[in-house]
CSV table of C-alpha atoms in Angstrom, one decimal:
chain,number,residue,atom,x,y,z
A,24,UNK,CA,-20.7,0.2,22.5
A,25,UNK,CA,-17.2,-0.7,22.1
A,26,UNK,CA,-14.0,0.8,23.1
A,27,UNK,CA,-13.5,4.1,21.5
A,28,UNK,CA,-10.8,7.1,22.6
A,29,UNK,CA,-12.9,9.2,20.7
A,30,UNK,CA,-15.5,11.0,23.8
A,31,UNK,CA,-16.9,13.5,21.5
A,32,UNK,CA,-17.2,14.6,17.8
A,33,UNK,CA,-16.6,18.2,16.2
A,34,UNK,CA,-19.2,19.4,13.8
A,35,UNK,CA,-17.1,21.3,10.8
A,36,UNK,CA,-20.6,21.6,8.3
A,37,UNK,CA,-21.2,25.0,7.4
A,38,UNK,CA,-18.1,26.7,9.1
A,39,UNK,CA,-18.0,30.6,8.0
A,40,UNK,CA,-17.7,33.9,9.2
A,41,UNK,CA,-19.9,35.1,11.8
A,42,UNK,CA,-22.2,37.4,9.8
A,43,UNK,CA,-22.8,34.8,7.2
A,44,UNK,CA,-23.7,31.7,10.4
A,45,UNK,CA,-26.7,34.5,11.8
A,46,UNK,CA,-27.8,34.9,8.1
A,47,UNK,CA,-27.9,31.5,7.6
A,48,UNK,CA,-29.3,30.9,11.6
A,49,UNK,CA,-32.1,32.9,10.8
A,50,UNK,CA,-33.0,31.6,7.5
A,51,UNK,CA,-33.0,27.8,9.3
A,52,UNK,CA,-34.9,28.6,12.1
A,53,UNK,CA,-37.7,30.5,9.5
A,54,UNK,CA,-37.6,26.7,8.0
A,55,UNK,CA,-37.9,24.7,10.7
A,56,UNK,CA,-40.8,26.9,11.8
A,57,UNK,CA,-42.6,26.5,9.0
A,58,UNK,CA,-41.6,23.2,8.7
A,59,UNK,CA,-43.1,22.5,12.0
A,60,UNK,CA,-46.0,25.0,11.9
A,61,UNK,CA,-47.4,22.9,7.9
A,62,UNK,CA,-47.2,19.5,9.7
A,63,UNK,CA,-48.7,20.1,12.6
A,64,UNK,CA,-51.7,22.0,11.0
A,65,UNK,CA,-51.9,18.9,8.3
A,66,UNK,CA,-52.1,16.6,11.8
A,67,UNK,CA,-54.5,18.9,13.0
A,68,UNK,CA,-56.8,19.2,10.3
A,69,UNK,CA,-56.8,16.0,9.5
A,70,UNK,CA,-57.8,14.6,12.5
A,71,UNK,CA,-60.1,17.1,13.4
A,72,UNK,CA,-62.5,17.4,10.1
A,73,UNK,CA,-65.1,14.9,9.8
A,74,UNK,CA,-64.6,14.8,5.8
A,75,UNK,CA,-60.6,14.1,6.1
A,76,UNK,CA,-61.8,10.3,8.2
A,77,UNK,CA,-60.4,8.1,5.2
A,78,UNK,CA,-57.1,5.7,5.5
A,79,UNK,CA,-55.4,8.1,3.0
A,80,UNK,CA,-55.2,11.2,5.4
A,81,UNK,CA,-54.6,8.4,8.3
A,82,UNK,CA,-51.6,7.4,6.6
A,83,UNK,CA,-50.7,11.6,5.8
A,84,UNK,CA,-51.1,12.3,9.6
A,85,UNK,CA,-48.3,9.9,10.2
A,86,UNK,CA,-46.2,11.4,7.4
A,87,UNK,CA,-46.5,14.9,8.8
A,88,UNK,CA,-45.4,13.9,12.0
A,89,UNK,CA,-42.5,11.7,10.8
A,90,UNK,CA,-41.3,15.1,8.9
A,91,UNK,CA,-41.8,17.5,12.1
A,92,UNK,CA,-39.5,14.6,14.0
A,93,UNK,CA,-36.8,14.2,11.3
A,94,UNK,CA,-36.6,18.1,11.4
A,95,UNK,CA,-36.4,18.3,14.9
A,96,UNK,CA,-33.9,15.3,15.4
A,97,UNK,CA,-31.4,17.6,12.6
A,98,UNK,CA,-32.0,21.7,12.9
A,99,UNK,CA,-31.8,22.2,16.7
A,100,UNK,CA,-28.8,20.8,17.0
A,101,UNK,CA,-27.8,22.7,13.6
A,102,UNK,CA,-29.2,25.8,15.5
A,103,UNK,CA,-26.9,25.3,18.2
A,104,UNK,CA,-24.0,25.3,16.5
A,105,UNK,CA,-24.5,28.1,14.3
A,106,UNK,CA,-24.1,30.5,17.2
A,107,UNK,CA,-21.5,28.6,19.2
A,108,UNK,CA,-17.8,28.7,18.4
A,109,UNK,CA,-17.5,25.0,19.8
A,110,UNK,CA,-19.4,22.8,17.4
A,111,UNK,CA,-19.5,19.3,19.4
A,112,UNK,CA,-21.6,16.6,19.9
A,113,UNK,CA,-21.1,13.9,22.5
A,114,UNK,CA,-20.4,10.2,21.6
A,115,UNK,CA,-23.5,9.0,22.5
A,116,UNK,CA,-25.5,12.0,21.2
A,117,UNK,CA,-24.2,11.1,17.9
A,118,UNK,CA,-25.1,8.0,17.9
A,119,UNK,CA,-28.4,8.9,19.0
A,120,UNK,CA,-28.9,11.4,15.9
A,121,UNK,CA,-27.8,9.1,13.8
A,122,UNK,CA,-30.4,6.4,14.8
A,123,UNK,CA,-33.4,8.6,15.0
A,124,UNK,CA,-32.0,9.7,11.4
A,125,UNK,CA,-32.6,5.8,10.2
A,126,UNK,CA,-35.5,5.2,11.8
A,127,UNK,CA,-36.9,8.4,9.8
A,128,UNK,CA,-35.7,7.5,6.8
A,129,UNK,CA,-36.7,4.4,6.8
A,130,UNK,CA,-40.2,4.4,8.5
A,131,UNK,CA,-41.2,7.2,5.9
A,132,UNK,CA,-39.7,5.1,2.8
A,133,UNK,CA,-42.5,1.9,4.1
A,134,UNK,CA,-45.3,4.8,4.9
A,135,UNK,CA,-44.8,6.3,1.6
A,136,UNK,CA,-45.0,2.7,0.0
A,137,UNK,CA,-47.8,2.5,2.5
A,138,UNK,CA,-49.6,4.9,0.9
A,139,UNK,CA,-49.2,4.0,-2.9
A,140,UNK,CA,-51.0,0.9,-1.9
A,141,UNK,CA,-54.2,3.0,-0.5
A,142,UNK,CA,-54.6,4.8,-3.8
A,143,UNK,CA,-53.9,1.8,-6.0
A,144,UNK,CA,-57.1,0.4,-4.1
A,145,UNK,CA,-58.9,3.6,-4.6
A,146,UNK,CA,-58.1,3.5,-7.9
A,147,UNK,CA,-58.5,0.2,-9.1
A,148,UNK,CA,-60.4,-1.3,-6.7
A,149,UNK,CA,-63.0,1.5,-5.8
A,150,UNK,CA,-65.8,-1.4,-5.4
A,151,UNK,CA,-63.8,-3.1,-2.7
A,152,UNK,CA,-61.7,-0.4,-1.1
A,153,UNK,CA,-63.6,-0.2,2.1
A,154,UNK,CA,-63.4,-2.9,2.6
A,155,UNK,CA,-60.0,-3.8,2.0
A,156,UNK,CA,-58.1,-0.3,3.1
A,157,UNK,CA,-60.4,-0.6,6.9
A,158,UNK,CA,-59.0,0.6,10.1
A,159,UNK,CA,-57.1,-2.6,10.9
A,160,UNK,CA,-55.2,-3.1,7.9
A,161,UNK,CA,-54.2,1.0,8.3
A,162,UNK,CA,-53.1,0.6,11.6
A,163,UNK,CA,-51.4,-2.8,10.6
A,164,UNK,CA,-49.4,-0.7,8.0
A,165,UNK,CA,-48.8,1.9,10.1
A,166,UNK,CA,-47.3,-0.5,12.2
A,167,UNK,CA,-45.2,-2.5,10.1
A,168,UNK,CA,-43.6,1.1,9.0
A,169,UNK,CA,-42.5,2.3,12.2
A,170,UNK,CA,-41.8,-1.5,13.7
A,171,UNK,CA,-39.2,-1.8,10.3
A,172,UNK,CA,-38.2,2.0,11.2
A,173,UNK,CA,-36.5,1.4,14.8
A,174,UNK,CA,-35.6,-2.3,13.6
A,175,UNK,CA,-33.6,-0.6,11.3
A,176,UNK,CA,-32.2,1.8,13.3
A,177,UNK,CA,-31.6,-0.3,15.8
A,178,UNK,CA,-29.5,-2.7,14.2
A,179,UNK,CA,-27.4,-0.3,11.9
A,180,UNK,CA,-26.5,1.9,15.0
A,181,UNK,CA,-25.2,-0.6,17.1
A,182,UNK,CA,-22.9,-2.0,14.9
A,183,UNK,CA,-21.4,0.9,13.6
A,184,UNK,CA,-21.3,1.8,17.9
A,185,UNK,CA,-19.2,-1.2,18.1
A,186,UNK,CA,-16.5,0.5,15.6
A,187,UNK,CA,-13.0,1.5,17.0
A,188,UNK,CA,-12.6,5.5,16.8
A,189,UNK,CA,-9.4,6.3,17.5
A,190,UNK,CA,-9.3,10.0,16.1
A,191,UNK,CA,-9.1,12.8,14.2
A,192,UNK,CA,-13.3,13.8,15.8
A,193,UNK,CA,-13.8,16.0,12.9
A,194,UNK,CA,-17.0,15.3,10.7
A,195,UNK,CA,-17.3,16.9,7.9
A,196,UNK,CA,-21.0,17.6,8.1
A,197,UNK,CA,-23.6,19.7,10.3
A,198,UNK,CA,-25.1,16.5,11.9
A,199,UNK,CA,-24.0,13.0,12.4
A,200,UNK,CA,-24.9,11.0,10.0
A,201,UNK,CA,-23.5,7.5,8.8
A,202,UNK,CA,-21.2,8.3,5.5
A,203,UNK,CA,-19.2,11.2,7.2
A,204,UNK,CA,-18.9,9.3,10.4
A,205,UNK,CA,-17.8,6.0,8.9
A,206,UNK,CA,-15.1,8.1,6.9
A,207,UNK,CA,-13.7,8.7,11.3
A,208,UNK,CA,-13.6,4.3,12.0
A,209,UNK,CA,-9.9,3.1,12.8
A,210,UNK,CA,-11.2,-0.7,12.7
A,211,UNK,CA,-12.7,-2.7,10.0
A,212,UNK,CA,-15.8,-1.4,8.6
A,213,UNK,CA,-17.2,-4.5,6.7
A,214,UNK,CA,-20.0,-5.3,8.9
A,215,UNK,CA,-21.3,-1.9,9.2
A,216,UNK,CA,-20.8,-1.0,5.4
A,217,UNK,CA,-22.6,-4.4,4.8
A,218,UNK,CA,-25.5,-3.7,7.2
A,219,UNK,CA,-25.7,-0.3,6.0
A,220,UNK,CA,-26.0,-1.3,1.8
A,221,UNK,CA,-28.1,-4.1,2.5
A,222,UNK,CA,-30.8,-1.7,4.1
A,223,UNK,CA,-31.0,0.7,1.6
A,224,UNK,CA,-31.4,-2.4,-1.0
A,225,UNK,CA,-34.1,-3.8,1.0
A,226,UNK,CA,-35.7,-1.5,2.0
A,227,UNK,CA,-34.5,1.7,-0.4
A,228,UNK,CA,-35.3,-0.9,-3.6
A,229,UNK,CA,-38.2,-2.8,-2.0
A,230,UNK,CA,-40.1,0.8,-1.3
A,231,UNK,CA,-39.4,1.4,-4.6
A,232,UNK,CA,-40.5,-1.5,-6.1
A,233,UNK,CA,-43.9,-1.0,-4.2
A,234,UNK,CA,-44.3,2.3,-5.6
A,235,UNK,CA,-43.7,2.0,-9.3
A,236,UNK,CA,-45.8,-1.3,-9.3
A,237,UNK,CA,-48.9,0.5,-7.6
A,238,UNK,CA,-48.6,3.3,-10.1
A,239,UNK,CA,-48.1,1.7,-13.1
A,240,UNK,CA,-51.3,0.0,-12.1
A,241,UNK,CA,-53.1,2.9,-11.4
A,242,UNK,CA,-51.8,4.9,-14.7
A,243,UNK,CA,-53.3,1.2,-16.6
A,244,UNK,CA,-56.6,2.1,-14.7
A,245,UNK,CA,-56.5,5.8,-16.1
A,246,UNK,CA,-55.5,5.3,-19.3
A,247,UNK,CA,-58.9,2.7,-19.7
A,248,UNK,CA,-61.3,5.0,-18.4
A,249,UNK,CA,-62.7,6.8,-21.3
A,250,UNK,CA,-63.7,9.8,-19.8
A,251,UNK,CA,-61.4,12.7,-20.0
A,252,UNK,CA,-63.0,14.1,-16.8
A,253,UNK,CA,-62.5,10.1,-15.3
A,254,UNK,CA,-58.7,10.7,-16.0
A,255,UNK,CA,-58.2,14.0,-14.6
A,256,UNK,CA,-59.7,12.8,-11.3
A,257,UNK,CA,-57.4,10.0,-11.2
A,258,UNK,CA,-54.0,11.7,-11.9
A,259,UNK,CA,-55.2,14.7,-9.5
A,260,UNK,CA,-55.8,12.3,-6.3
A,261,UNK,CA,-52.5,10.6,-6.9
A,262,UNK,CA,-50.4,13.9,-7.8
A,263,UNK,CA,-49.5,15.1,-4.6
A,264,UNK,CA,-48.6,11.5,-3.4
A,265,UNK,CA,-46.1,11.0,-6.2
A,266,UNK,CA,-45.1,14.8,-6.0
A,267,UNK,CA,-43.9,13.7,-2.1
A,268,UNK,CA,-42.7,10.4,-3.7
A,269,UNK,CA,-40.3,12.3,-6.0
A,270,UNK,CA,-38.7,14.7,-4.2
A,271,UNK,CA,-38.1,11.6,-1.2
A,272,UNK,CA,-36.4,9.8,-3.7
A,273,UNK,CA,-34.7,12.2,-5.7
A,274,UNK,CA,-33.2,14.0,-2.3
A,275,UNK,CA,-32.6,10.7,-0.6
A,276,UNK,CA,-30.4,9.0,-3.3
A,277,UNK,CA,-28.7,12.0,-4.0
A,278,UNK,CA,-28.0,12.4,-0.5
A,279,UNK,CA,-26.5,8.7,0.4
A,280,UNK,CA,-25.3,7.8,-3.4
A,281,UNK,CA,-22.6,10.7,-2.7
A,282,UNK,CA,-19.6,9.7,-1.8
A,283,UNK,CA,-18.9,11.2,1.8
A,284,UNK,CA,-16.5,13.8,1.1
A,285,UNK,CA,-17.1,17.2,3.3
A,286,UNK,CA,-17.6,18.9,-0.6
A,287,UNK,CA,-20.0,21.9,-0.8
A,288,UNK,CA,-22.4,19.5,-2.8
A,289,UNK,CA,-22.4,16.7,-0.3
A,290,UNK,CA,-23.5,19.9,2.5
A,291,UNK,CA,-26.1,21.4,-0.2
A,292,UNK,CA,-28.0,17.7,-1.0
A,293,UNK,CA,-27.9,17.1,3.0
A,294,UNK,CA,-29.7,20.2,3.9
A,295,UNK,CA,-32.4,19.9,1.0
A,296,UNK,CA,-32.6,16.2,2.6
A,297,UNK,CA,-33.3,17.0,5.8
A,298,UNK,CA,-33.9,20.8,5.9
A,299,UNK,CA,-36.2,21.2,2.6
A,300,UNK,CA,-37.8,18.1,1.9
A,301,UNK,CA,-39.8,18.5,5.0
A,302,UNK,CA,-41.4,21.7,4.5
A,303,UNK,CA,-42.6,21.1,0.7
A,304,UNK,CA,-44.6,17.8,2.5
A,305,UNK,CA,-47.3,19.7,3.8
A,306,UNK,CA,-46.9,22.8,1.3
A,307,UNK,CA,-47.4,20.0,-1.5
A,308,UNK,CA,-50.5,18.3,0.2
A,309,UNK,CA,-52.1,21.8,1.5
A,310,UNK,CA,-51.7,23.9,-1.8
A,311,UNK,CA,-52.5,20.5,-4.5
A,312,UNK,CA,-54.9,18.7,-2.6
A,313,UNK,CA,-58.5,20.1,-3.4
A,314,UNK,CA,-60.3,18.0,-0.1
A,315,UNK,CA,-57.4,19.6,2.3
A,316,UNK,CA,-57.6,23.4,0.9
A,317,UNK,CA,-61.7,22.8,1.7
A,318,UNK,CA,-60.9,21.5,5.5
A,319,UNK,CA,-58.3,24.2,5.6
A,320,UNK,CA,-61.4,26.3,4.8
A,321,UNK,CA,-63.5,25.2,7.2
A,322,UNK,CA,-61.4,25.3,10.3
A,323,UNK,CA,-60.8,28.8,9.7
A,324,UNK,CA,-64.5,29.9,9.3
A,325,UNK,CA,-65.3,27.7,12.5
A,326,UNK,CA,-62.5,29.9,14.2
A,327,UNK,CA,-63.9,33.1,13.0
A,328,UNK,CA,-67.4,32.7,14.1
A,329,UNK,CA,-66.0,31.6,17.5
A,330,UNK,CA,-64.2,34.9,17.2
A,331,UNK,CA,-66.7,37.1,16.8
């Protein structure tokens, strides 16, 4: 890392008066446990039932944990400082939030990508998607998505390390992220700003580019089948996916496409980012997805019988 005089960072997101922070601490901490309590059961279920063995729910186990990790690596810490008067994180802590942040991000962009591909197979390829979705080639993807995840991480977080901070310490946000702590960099940040946008175009834009192509592919394929009843299957398998899709996205850009200000706004998007987005995952997947509602069924009649 390089020289800094800057040992720690002050946390200034969601400063208010006491009564409001143990409203709010409660309402977070209800979140994260449901947050963590959906993905874990989704991980659970879908590795336990028989019926859920299928490269789709391999790739949704990986999901649900990358979701229970990115809400770990943010609300503790948010937690924390909602019942402390002395918000601060240490230089390196920060810089360790802020990589585990990137490699979140960014191995759940590929897995989501990831997983457009498995139902374009499904859908338009049904006669060889056994054979082309098989354990190797899930694992493979799997993979690639976390190996471009820490790459990622890597890379961005040691460059923006190697920035000068010379003071004020104050981010304006309730974790350390990179737009509010570039806004604190006495030297010049071109390489890190350059890293920075050329990952989200890569990776942000490639994702993307996977996605819309494997769905406009599969809305072709429904819109040929001539069966009403045909369609309807089609659009419900792929609904939750694109549902998950959506809301990554649409969080996502309007997260990082903000200009890094402190504003009320810029605090709101970054908690549905990394607070919310989280917790609809597995509320999206359990409550629209017909095959995880029946597992969901089954695991709780297995546990009654062994009850009584």
């Amino acid at each position: 890392m390089g020289v800094s005089n800057v040992t720690e960072f002050v946390l200034l997101g969601l400063d208010s008066n006491p009564q409001i922070r143990e409203l709010l601490f409660v309402l977070f901490l209800v979140l994260y446990l449901l947050t963590l309590a959906g993905n874990l059961l989704i991980l659970l279920v879908t590795s336990t039932d028989s019926h859920l063995d299928t490269p789709m729910y391999f790739l949704l186990r990986h999901l649900s944990f990358l979701d229970a990790f990115y809400s770990s690596v943010i609300v503790p810490k948010l937690l924390e400082n909602l019942l402390s008067e002395w918000k601060t994180i240490s230089f390196l802590g920060c810089f360790i939030q802020i990589s585990l942040v990137i490699f979140s991000g960014a191995a759940e962009a590929c897995l989501l990508s990831a997983m457009a591909y498995d139902r374009y197979q499904a859908v338009c390829h049904p006669l060889l998607y056994a054979a082309t979705m098989n354990r190797k080639v899930c694992a493979e993807l799997v993979g690639v998505s976390w190996t471009i995840g820490v790459s990622t991480s890597l890379v961005n977080t040691l460059l923006l390390a190697q920035q000068h901070f010379c003071g004020p310490n104050l981010i304006h946000s309730f974790a350390c992220e990179v737009p509010p702590v570039l806004l604190l960099v006495c030297s010049d940040p071109y390489t890190s700003v350059t890293s920075i946008l050329t990952t989200m175009v890569i990776i942000g834009l490639g994702s993307l580019v996977l996605l819309l192509g494997s769905y406009s592919w599969i809305i072709i394929t429904a819109l040929g089948v001539n069966s009403a009843t045909g369609r309807n299957k089609i659009f419900s398998t792929c609904s939750s996916h694109f549902l998950v899709v959506t809301i990554f996205y649409g969080s996502g850009v309007s997260r990082y496409m903000t200009p890094a200000s402190g504003s009320t706004l810029e605090q709101v998007l970054s908690l549905q980012y990394s607070v919310v987005t989280p917790l609809l995952n597995p509320l999206i997947y359990s409550l629209k997805n017909k095959d995880v509602k029946a597992a969901l069924r089954r695991m709780l009649t297995r546990k009654s019988r062994l009850t009584f």
